């Protein structure tokens, strides 16, 4: 049992959940490594949502609420850390939720779908087809879901699929603590923030942004500016780390 007054409580709870879900087969072993990389970047960010990340979160909400067919693509780590937060965002944005995995097995698909549904997420189902221009298993998706989406939120993405989705003309929003990853640099919009801090902010903004303001957020979206702001926050924290 992790004591709530432990200075690293949130991080330890997240690790415990990732470890438990890995033992249950929801998170892949590679997913544990990806989580560790995220933690390292979060340390540099000061484990806080920066002002520019908050603006990116509002911009993400603007894209989702004005989309024709918004989809949230969920992998094992996202389901493990944030199943309830995905339900809240689905309710606020009316987005479809589809499970899409790099390390895809029927067993993991069933486990992750079950975990999401237990938290009240409506998970898209149907016949999966190899529809994305990718040689690995993330190519499998649903025609009425990811394939036909115009705006897709892909938390904790990998660079290949991000590029493939962009090449199909989609608006790709990612949540990635690493502003240097290929995903971050390829996405239409990158939120450099921790998944469980970012999702509630996007959900809140979905309910608060009026239509005309959404258009303004979208018009002014500049991914490179968001990435540079995140790097500046990290540089500043490093420069003053031992002051
Ligand atoms: P790329 O191909 O984009 O360079 P990568 O090899 O970094 O990607 P993955 O290993 O799939 O891609 O990692 C997923 C990314 O998710 C990592 O960059 C990591 O920083 C980030 N990440 C991990 N956990 C979290 C989290 N809880 N919140 C936000 N980002 C996270």
Coordinates of C-alpha atoms in Angstrom, one line a residue, residues 79-199:
X79 CA -6.6 1.9 -20.9
X80 CA -4.5 0.9 -17.8
X81 CA -4.0 4.5 -16.7
X82 CA -7.1 6.3 -17.8
X83 CA -10.1 4.1 -18.6
X84 CA -12.5 6.3 -16.6
X85 CA -11.0 9.5 -18.0
X86 CA -11.6 8.2 -21.6
X87 CA -15.2 7.6 -20.6
X88 CA -15.5 11.2 -19.5
X89 CA -13.9 12.5 -22.7
X90 CA -16.1 10.3 -24.8
X91 CA -19.2 11.7 -23.1
X92 CA -18.0 15.3 -23.5
X93 CA -16.9 15.0 -27.1
X94 CA -19.2 12.3 -28.5
X95 CA -16.1 10.7 -30.0
X96 CA -16.0 7.0 -30.9
X97 CA -13.4 4.9 -29.0
X98 CA -11.5 2.2 -30.9
X99 CA -8.8 -0.1 -29.5
X100 CA -5.6 -0.2 -31.6
X101 CA -2.5 -2.0 -30.5
X102 CA 1.1 -2.4 -31.7
X103 CA 1.5 -5.7 -29.9
X104 CA -1.9 -7.0 -31.1
X105 CA -3.4 -10.3 -30.0
X106 CA -7.0 -11.3 -29.8
X107 CA -6.6 -11.8 -26.1
X108 CA -5.2 -8.3 -25.5
X109 CA -8.0 -6.8 -27.6
X110 CA -10.6 -8.6 -25.5
X111 CA -9.0 -7.7 -22.2
X112 CA -8.6 -4.0 -23.1
X113 CA -12.1 -3.7 -24.5
X114 CA -13.4 -5.4 -21.3
X115 CA -11.5 -3.0 -19.0
X116 CA -12.8 0.1 -21.0
X117 CA -16.4 -1.2 -20.9
X118 CA -16.2 -1.9 -17.2
X119 CA -15.5 1.8 -16.8
X120 CA -18.5 2.8 -19.0
X121 CA -16.7 3.4 -22.3
X122 CA -18.7 2.5 -25.4
X123 CA -16.1 0.7 -27.5
X124 CA -16.5 0.4 -31.3
X125 CA -16.8 -3.1 -32.6
X126 CA -17.0 -4.7 -36.0
X127 CA -14.8 -6.4 -38.5
X128 CA -11.2 -5.3 -38.3
X129 CA -9.4 -4.8 -41.7
X130 CA -5.8 -4.0 -42.6
X131 CA -6.6 -0.5 -43.8
X132 CA -3.7 1.7 -42.7
X133 CA -0.5 1.9 -44.8
X134 CA 1.7 0.2 -42.3
X135 CA 3.5 -3.2 -42.3
X136 CA 2.8 -3.9 -38.6
X137 CA -0.3 -4.8 -36.7
X138 CA -1.4 -1.2 -36.0
X139 CA -2.6 -1.3 -39.7
X140 CA -5.7 -3.2 -38.4
X141 CA -8.6 -0.9 -37.8
X142 CA -12.4 -0.5 -38.3
X143 CA -13.7 1.1 -41.5
X144 CA -16.4 3.1 -39.6
X145 CA -13.9 4.1 -36.9
X146 CA -10.3 5.1 -37.4
X147 CA -10.3 4.6 -41.2
X148 CA -13.1 7.1 -41.7
X149 CA -12.2 9.5 -38.9
X150 CA -11.4 13.1 -39.7
X151 CA -9.9 14.0 -36.3
X152 CA -8.2 11.3 -34.3
X153 CA -6.8 11.5 -30.7
X154 CA -4.0 9.0 -30.3
X155 CA -2.5 9.3 -26.8
X156 CA 1.0 7.6 -26.4
X157 CA 1.4 7.0 -30.2
X158 CA 4.2 5.7 -32.2
X159 CA 5.8 7.7 -35.0
X160 CA 5.0 5.3 -37.8
X161 CA 1.3 5.3 -37.3
X162 CA 1.1 9.0 -36.7
X163 CA 2.8 9.5 -40.1
X164 CA 0.5 7.0 -41.8
X165 CA -2.6 8.7 -40.4
X166 CA -1.3 12.2 -41.4
X167 CA -0.6 10.8 -44.9
X168 CA -4.3 9.9 -45.1
X169 CA -5.2 13.5 -44.5
X170 CA -6.4 13.2 -40.9
X171 CA -6.0 15.7 -38.1
X172 CA -3.9 13.8 -35.6
X173 CA -3.8 14.9 -32.0
X174 CA -1.3 13.2 -29.7
X175 CA -0.4 13.3 -26.0
X176 CA 3.3 12.7 -25.6
X177 CA 5.6 13.9 -22.8
X178 CA 8.5 13.7 -25.2
X179 CA 8.5 16.8 -27.4
X180 CA 11.4 15.3 -29.5
X181 CA 9.7 12.1 -30.5
X182 CA 8.8 11.4 -34.2
X183 CA 5.2 11.3 -33.1
X184 CA 5.3 14.8 -31.5
X185 CA 7.0 16.3 -34.6
X186 CA 4.6 14.6 -37.0
X187 CA 1.3 15.2 -35.3
X188 CA -1.0 18.0 -36.3
X189 CA -1.2 18.9 -32.6
X190 CA 0.9 17.6 -29.7
X191 CA 0.0 18.0 -26.1
X192 CA 3.2 17.7 -24.1
X193 CA 1.7 16.7 -20.8
X194 CA 1.0 13.6 -18.8
X195 CA -1.9 11.6 -20.0
X196 CA -3.9 11.7 -16.7
X197 CA -3.4 15.4 -16.4
X198 CA -4.2 16.1 -20.0
X199 CA -7.4 14.2 -20.5

